[in-house]
mmCIF file of C-alpha atoms in Angstrom:
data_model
loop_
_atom_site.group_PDB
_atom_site.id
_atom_site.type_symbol
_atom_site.label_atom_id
_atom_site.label_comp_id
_atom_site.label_asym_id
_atom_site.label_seq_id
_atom_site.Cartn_x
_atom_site.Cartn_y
_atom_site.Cartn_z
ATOM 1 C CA UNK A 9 30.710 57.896 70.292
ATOM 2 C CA UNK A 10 31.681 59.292 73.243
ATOM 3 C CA UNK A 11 34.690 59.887 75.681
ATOM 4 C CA UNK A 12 35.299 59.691 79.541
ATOM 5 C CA UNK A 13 37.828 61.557 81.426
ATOM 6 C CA UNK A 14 39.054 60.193 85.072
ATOM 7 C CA UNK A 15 41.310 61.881 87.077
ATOM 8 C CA UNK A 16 42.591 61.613 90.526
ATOM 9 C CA UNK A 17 44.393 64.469 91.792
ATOM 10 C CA UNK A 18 46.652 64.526 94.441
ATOM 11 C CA UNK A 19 45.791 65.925 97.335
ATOM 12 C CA UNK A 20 46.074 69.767 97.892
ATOM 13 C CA UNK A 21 48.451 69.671 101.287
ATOM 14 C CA UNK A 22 50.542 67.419 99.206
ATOM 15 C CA UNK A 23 53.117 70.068 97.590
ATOM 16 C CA UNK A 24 53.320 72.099 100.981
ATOM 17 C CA UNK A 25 54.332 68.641 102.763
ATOM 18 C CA UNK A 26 56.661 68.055 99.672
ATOM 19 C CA UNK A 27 58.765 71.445 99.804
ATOM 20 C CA UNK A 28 59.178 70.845 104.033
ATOM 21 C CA UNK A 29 60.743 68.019 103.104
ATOM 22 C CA UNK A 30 62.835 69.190 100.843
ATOM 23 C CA UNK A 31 64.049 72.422 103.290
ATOM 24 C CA UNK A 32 64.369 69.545 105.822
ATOM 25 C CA UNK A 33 66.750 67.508 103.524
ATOM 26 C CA UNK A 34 64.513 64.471 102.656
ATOM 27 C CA UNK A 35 64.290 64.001 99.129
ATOM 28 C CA UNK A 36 60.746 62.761 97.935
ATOM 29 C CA UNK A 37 61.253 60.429 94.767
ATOM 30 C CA UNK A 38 57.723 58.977 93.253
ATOM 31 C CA UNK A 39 57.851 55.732 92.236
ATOM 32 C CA UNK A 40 54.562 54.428 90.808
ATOM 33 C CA UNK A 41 53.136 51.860 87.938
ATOM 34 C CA UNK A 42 51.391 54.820 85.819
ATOM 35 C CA UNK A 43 52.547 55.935 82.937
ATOM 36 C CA UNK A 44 55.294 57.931 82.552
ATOM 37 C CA UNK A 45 53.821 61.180 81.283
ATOM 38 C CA UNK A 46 51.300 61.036 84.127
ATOM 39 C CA UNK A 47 53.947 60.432 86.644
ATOM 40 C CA UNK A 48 55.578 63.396 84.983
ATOM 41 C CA UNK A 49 52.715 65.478 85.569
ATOM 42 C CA UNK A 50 51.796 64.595 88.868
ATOM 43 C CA UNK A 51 55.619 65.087 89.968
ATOM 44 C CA UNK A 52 55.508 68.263 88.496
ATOM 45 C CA UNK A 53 52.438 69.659 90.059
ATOM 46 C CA UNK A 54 53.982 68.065 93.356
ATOM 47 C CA UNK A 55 57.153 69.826 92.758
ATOM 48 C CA UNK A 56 58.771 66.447 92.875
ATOM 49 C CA UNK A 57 59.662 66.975 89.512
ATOM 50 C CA UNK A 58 61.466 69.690 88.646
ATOM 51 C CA UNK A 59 63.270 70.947 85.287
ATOM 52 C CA UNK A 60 66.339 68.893 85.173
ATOM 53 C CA UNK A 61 65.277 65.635 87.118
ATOM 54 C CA UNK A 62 64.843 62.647 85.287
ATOM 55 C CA UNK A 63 61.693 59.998 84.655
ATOM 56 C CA UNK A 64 62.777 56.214 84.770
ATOM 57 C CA UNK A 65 60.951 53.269 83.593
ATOM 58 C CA UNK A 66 60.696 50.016 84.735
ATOM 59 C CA UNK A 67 61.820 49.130 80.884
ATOM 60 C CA UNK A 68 64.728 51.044 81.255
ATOM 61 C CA UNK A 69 66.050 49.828 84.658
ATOM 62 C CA UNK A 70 65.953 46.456 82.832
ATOM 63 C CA UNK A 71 68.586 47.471 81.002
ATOM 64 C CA UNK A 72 71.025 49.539 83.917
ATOM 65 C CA UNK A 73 73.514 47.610 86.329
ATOM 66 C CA UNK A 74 73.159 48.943 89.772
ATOM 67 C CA UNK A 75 76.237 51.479 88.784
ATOM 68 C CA UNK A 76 74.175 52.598 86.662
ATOM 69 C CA UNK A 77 71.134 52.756 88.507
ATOM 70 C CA UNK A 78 73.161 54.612 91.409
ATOM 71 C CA UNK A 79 74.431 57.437 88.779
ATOM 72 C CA UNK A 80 70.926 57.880 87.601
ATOM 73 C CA UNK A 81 69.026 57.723 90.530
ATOM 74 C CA UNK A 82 70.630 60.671 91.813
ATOM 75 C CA UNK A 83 68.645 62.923 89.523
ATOM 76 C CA UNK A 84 65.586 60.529 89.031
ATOM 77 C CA UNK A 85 62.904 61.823 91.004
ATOM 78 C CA UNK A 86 59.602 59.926 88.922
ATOM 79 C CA UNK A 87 60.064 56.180 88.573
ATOM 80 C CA UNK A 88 57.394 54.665 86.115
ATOM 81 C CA UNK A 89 55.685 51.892 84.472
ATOM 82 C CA UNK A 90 57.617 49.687 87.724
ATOM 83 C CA UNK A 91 56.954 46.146 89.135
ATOM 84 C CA UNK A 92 57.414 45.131 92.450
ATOM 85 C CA UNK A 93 61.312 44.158 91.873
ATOM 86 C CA UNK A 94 61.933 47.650 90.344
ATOM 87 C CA UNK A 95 60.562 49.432 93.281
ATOM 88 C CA UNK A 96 63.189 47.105 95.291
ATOM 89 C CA UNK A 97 65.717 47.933 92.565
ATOM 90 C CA UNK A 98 64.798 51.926 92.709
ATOM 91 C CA UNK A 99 64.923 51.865 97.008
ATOM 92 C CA UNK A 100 68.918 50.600 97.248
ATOM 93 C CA UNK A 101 71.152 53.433 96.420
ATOM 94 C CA UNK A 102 74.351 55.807 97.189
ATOM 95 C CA UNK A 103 73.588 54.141 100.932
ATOM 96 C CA UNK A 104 70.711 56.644 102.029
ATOM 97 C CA UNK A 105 68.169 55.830 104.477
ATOM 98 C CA UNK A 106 65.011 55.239 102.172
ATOM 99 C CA UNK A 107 61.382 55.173 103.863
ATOM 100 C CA UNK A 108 59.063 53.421 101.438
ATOM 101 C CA UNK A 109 55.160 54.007 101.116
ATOM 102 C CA UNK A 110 53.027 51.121 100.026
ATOM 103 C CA UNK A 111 49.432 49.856 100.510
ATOM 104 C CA UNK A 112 49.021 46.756 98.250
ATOM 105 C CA UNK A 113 50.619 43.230 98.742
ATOM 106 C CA UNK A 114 52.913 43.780 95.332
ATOM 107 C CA UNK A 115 54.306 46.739 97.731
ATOM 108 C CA UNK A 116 55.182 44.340 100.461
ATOM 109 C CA UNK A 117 58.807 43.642 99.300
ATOM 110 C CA UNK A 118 59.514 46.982 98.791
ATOM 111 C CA UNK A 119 58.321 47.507 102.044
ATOM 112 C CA UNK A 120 60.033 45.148 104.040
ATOM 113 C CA UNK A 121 63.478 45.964 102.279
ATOM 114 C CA UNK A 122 63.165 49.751 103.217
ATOM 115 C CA UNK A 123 64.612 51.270 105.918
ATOM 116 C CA UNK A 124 61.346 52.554 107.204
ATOM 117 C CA UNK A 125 58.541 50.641 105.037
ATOM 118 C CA UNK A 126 55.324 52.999 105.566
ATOM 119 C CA UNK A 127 51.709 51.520 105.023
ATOM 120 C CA UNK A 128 48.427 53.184 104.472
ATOM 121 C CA UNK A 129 45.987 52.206 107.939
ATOM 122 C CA UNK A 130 42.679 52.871 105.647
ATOM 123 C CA UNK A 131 43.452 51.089 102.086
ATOM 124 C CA UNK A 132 46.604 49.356 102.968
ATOM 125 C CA UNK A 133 46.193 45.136 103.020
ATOM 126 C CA UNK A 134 47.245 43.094 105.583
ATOM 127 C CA UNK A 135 49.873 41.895 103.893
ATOM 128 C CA UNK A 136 51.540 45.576 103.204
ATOM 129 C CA UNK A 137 50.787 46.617 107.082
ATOM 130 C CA UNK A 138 52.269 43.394 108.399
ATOM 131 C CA UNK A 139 55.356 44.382 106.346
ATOM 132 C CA UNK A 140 55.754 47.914 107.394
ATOM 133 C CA UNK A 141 57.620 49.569 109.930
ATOM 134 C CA UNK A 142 54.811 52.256 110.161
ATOM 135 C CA UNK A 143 51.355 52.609 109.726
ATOM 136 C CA UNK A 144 49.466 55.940 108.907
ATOM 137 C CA UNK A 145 46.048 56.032 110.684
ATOM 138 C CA UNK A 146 44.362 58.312 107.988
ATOM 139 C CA UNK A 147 46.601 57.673 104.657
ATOM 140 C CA UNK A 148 47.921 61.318 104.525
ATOM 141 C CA UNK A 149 51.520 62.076 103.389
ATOM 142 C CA UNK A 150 51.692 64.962 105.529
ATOM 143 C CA UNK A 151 51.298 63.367 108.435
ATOM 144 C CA UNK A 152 54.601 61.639 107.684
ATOM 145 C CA UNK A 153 56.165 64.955 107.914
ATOM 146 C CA UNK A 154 54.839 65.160 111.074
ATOM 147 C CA UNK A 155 56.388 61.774 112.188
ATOM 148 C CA UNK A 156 59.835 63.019 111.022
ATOM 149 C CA UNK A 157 59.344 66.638 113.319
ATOM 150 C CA UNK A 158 58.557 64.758 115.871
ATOM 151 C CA UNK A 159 61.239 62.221 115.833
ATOM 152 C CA UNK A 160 63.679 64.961 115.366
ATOM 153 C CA UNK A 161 62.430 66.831 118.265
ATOM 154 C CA UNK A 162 62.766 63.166 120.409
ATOM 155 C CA UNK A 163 66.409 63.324 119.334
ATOM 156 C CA UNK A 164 67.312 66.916 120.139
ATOM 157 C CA UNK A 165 65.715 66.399 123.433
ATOM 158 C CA UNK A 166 68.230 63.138 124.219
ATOM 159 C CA UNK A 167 71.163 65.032 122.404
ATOM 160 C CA UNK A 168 70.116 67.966 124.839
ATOM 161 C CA UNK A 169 70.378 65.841 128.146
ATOM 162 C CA UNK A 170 72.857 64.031 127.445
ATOM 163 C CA UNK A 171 75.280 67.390 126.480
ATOM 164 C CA UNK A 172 73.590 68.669 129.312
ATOM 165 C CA UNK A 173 74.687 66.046 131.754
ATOM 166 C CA UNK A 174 77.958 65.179 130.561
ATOM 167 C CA UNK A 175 79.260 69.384 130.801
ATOM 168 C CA UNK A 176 78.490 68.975 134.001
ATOM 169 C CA UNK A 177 80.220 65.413 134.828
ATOM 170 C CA UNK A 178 83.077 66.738 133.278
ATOM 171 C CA UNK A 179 83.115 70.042 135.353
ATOM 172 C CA UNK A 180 83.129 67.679 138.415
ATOM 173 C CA UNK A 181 86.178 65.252 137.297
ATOM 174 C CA UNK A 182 88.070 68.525 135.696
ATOM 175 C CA UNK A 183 87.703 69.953 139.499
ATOM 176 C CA UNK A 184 88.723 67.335 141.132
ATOM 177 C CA UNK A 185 91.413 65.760 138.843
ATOM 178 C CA UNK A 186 93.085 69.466 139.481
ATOM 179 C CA UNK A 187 93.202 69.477 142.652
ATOM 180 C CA UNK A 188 94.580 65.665 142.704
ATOM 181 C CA UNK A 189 97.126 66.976 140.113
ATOM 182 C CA UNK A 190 98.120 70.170 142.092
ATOM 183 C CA UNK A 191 98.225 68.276 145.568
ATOM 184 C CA UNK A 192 94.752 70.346 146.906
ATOM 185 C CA UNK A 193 92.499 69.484 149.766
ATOM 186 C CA UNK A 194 89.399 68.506 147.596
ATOM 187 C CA UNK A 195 87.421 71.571 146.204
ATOM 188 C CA UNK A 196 83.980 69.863 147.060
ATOM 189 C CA UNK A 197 82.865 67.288 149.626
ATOM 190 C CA UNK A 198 81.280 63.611 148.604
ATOM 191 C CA UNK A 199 78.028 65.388 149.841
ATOM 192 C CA UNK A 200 78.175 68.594 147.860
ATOM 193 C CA UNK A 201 79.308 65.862 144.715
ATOM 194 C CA UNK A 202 76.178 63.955 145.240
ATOM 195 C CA UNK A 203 73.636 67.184 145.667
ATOM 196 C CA UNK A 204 74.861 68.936 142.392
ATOM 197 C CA UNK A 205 74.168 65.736 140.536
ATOM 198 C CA UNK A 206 71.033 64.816 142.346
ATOM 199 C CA UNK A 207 68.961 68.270 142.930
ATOM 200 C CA UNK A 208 70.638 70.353 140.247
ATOM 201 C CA UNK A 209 71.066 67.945 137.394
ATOM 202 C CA UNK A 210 68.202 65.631 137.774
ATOM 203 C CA UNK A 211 65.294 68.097 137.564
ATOM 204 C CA UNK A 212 66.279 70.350 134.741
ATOM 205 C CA UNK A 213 67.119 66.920 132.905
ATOM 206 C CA UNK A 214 64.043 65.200 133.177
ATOM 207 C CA UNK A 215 62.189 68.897 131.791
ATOM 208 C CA UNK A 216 64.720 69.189 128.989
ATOM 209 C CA UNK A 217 63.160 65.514 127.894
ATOM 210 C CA UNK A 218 60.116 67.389 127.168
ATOM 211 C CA UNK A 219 61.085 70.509 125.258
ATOM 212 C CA UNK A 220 58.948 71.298 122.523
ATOM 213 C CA UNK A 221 60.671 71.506 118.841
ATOM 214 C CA UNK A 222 62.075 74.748 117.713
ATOM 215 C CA UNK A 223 60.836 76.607 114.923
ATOM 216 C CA UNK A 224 63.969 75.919 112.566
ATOM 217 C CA UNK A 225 64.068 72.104 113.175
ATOM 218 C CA UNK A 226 62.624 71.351 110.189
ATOM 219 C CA UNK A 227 65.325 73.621 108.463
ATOM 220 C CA UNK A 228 68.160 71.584 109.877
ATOM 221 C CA UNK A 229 70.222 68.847 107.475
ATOM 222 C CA UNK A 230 69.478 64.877 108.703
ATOM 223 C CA UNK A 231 71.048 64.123 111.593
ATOM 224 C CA UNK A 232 73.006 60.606 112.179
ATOM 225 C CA UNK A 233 71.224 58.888 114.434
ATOM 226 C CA UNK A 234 74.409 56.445 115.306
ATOM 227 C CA UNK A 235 76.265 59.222 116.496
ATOM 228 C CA UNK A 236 74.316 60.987 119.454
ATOM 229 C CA UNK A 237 77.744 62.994 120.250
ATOM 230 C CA UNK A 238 78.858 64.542 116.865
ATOM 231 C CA UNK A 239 82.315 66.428 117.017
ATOM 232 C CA UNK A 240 81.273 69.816 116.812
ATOM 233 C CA UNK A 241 79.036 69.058 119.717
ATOM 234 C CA UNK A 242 81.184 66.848 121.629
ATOM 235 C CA UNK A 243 83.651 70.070 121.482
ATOM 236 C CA UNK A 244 81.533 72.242 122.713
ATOM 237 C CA UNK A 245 80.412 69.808 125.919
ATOM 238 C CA UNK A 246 83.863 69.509 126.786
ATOM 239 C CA UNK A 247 84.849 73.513 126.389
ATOM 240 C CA UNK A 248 81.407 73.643 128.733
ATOM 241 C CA UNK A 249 82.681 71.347 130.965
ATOM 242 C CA UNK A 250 86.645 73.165 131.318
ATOM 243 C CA UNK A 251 85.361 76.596 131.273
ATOM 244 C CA UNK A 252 83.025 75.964 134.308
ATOM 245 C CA UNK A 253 85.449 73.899 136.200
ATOM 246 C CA UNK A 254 87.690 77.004 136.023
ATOM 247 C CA UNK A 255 85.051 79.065 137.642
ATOM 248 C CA UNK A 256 84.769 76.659 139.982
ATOM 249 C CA UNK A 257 88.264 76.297 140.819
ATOM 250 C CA UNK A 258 88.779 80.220 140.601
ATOM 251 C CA UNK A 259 86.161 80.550 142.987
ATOM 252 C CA UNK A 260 87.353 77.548 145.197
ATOM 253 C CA UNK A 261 90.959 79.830 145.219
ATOM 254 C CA UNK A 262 89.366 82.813 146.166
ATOM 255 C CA UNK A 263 87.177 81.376 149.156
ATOM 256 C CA UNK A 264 89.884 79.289 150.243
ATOM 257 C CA UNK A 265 92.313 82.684 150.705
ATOM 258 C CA UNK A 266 89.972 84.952 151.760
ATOM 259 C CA UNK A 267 88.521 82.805 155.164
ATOM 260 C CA UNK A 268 89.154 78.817 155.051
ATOM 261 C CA UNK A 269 88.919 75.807 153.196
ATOM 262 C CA UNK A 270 85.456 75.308 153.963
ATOM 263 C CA UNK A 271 84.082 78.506 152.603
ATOM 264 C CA UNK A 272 86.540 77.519 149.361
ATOM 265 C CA UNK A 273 84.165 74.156 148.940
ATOM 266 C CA UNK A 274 81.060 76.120 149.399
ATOM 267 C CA UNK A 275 81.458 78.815 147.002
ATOM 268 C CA UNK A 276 83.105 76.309 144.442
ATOM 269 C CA UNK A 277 79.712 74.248 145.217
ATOM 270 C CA UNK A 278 77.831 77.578 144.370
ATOM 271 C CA UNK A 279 79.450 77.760 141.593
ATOM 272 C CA UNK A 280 78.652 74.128 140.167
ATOM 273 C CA UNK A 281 75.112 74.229 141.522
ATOM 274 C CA UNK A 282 73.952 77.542 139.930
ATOM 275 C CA UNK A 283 75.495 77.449 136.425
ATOM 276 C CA UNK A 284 74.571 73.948 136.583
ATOM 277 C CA UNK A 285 70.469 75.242 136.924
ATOM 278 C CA UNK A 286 70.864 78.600 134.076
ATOM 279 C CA UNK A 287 73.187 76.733 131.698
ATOM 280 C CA UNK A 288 70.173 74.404 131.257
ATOM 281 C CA UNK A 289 67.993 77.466 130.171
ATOM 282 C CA UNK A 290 70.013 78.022 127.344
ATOM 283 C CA UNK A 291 70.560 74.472 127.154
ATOM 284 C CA UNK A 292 67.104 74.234 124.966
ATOM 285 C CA UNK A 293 68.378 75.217 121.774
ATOM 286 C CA UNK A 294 71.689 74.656 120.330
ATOM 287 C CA UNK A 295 71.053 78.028 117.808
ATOM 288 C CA UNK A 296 68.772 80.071 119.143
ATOM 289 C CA UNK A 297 69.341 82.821 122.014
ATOM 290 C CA UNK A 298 68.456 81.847 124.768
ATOM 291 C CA UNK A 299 65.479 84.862 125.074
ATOM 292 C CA UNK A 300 64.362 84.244 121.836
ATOM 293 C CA UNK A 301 62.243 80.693 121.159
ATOM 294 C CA UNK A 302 58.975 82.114 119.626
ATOM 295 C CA UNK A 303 55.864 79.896 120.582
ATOM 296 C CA UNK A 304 58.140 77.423 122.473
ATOM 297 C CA UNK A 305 57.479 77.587 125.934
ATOM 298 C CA UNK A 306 58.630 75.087 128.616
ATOM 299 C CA UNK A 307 56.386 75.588 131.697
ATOM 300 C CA UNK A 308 58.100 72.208 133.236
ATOM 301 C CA UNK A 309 61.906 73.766 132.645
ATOM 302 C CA UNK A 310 60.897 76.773 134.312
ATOM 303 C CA UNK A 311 59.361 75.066 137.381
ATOM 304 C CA UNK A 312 62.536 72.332 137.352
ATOM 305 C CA UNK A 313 65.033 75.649 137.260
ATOM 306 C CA UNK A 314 63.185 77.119 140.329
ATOM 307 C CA UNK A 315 63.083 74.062 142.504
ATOM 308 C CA UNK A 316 66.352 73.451 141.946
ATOM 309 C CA UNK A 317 67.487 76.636 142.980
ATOM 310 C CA UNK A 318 65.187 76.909 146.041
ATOM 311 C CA UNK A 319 67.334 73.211 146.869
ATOM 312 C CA UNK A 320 70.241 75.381 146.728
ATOM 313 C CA UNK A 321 69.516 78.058 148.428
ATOM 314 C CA UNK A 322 68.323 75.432 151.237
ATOM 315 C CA UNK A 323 71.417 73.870 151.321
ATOM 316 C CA UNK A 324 73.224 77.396 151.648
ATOM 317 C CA UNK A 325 71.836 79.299 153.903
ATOM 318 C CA UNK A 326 70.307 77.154 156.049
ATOM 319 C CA UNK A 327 73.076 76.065 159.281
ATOM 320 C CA UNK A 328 71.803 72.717 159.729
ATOM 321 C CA UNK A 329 72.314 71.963 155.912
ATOM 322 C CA UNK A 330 75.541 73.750 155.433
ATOM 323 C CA UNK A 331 77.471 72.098 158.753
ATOM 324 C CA UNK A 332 75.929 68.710 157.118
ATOM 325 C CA UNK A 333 77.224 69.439 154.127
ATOM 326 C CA UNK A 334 80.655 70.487 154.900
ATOM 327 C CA UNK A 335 80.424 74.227 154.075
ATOM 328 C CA UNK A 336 80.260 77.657 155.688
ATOM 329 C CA UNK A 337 78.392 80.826 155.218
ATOM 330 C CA UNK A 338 78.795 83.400 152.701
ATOM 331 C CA UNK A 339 78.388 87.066 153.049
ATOM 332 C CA UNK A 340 76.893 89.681 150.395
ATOM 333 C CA UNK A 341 79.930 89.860 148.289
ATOM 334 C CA UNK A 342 81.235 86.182 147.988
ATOM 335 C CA UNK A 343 77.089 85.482 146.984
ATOM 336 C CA UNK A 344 77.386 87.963 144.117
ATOM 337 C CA UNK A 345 81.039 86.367 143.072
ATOM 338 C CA UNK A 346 79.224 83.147 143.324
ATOM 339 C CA UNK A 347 76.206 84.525 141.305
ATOM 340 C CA UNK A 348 78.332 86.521 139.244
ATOM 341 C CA UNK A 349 80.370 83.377 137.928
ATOM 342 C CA UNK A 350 77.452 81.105 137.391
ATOM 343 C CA UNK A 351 75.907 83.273 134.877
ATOM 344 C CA UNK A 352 79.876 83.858 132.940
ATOM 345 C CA UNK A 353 79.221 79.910 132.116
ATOM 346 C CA UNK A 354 75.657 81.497 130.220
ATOM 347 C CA UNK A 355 77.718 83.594 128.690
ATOM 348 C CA UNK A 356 80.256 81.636 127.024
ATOM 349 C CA UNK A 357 77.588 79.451 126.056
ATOM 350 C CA UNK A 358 75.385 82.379 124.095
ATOM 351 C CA UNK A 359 78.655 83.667 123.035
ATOM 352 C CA UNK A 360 79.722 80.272 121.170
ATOM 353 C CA UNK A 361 75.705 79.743 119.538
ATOM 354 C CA UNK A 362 76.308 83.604 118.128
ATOM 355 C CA UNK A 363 79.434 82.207 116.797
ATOM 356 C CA UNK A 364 77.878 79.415 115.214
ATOM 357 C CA UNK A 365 75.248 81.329 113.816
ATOM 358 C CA UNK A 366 77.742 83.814 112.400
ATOM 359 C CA UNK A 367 79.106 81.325 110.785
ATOM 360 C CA UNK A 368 76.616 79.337 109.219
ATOM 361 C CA UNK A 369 75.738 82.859 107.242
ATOM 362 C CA UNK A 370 78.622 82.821 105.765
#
């Protein structure tokens, strides 16, 4: 008479991947053909299970119309003793975007019906892989968790461009629709138009594409990928945009009154070009300060920042550039006006992410 014992334990980077997801928002449901008081156990050494969640059978979902299912699924996070047309019955619900892990061919419908269908690269079958949106290389949970930093750093980088690019497009038509509207000469030549969006836009775009993720993305709620331009952030592009059309404009005044029209253009250009380059310093994070990104360092934004100033500083102080350009010198006190206003566009900026920040303490 004797008795064996088998066990296979999950493994121990498991329960640390497991509570990032959870801090990131993604809720990790298992659904498995064990028994339920093993699933139990395993979810609860997981911390998928947790006092208050519920374990579902595959007997039991027999018996529940998908009302049902929805109500209980929200506080199901073990599904056991399932077939493969539970596991497609447990994925659909409350309209969440599911990713589904499978290796075998019974997982393949599951897999297929998932938003993202995941398959194991080591023991997954052909049949599972062919299914799958995803395959992992070396079978490891955590390295999903690594997929879904890095995908979220992918997106903040395009939302970052694109907010980045757009303040400054609407900057430009804000400029010039004012002047239209209050029967101006036009604040900035085609030329000046054409550098700003070529030598001051272009570089620090192209190294904001790059920018490593922030320490806090994984504490950050899903985003909506359909919607690249949320409100809160389409607000604060346009405020951008205004408030550094105003310096422009202010500055475009100023010039314009204090020698001629020409030296109006070229410290509005200034203006454009230079908070243009710093704005997209602070342009990295949407939260953070921008003098305080622990471990992140963008070599590329830095270099990007100080071509595209050296471009400017071509453009303005050297004669042959400025007469082609349309503009004029400047002496020591319109440069630090020009300087001065470029960096009130930083500002606002750090001023608005200390807002946010107060206000996502309270």
């Amino acid at each position: 008479v004797g008795m064996v014992g088998m066990m296979d334990p999950p493994r121990p980077d498991v329960r640390e991947a497991v509570d990032t997801c959870r801090t990131a928002g993604v809720r990790t449901v298992m659904i498995t053909g064990d028994h339920a008081s093993t699933a139990r156990a395993i979810g609860r050494e997981l911390d998928i299970f947790r006092p208050g969640d519920l374990v579902v059978t595959g007997a039991e979902l027999d018996e529940m119309d998908d009302a049902a299912l929805d109500e209980a699924a929200r506080n199901t996070s073990v599904f056991a003793r399932v077939s493969p047309l539970h596991k497609l019955r447990a994925l659909k619900h409350d309209g969440q975007i599911v990713a589904m892990t499978g290796d075998g061919v019974n997982d393949a419908p599951a897999l297929k019906a998932a938003d993202i269908g995941v398959a194991m690269g080591i023991t997954g079958t052909d049949v599972a892989k062919d299914a799958s949106d995803m395959i992992l290389m070396d079978d490891r949970f955590t390295t999903i968790v690594y997929a879904v930093r890095e995908g979220r750093r992918v997106f903040r980088n395009i939302q970052k461009v694109v907010s980045f690019l757009v303040a400054d497009n609407v900057a430009q038509i804000v400029v010039l629709l004012t002047a239209v509207a209050l029967n101006w000469n036009a604040p900035l030549t085609a030329v000046m138009i054409l550098w700003v969006n070529l030598a001051t836009a272009s570089l620090p775009a192209l190294a904001l594409g790059v920018e490593p993720a922030s320490r806090h993305i994984m504490e950050h709620p899903p985003m909506r990928v359909n919607n690249l331009l949320d409100g809160p952030l389409a607000r604060r592009v346009i405020f951008q945009g205004v408030f550094i059309a105003a310096l422009a404009l202010v500055a475009f005044v100023i010039g314009q009154n204090a020698g001629s029209y020409e030296l109006g253009c070229t410290m509005a250009f200034g203006v454009l070009g230079f908070s243009q380059v710093l704005r997209s310093l602070n342009q990295r994070s949407a939260t953070d300060p921008v003098w305080d990104r622990e471990g992140a360092r963008n070599r590329q934004l830095g270099l990007a920042a100080a071509a595209s100033i050296a471009l400017m500083l071509v453009v303005l102080l050297v004669p042959p550039f400025i007469d082609a350009f349309g503009g004029t010198t400047m002496d020591l006190g319109q440069w630090a006006l020009v300087v001065g206003f470029a960096l009130l566009s930083v500002v606002q900026t750090e001023i608005a992410k200390a807002i946010g920040r107060w206000r996502a303490r309270r």
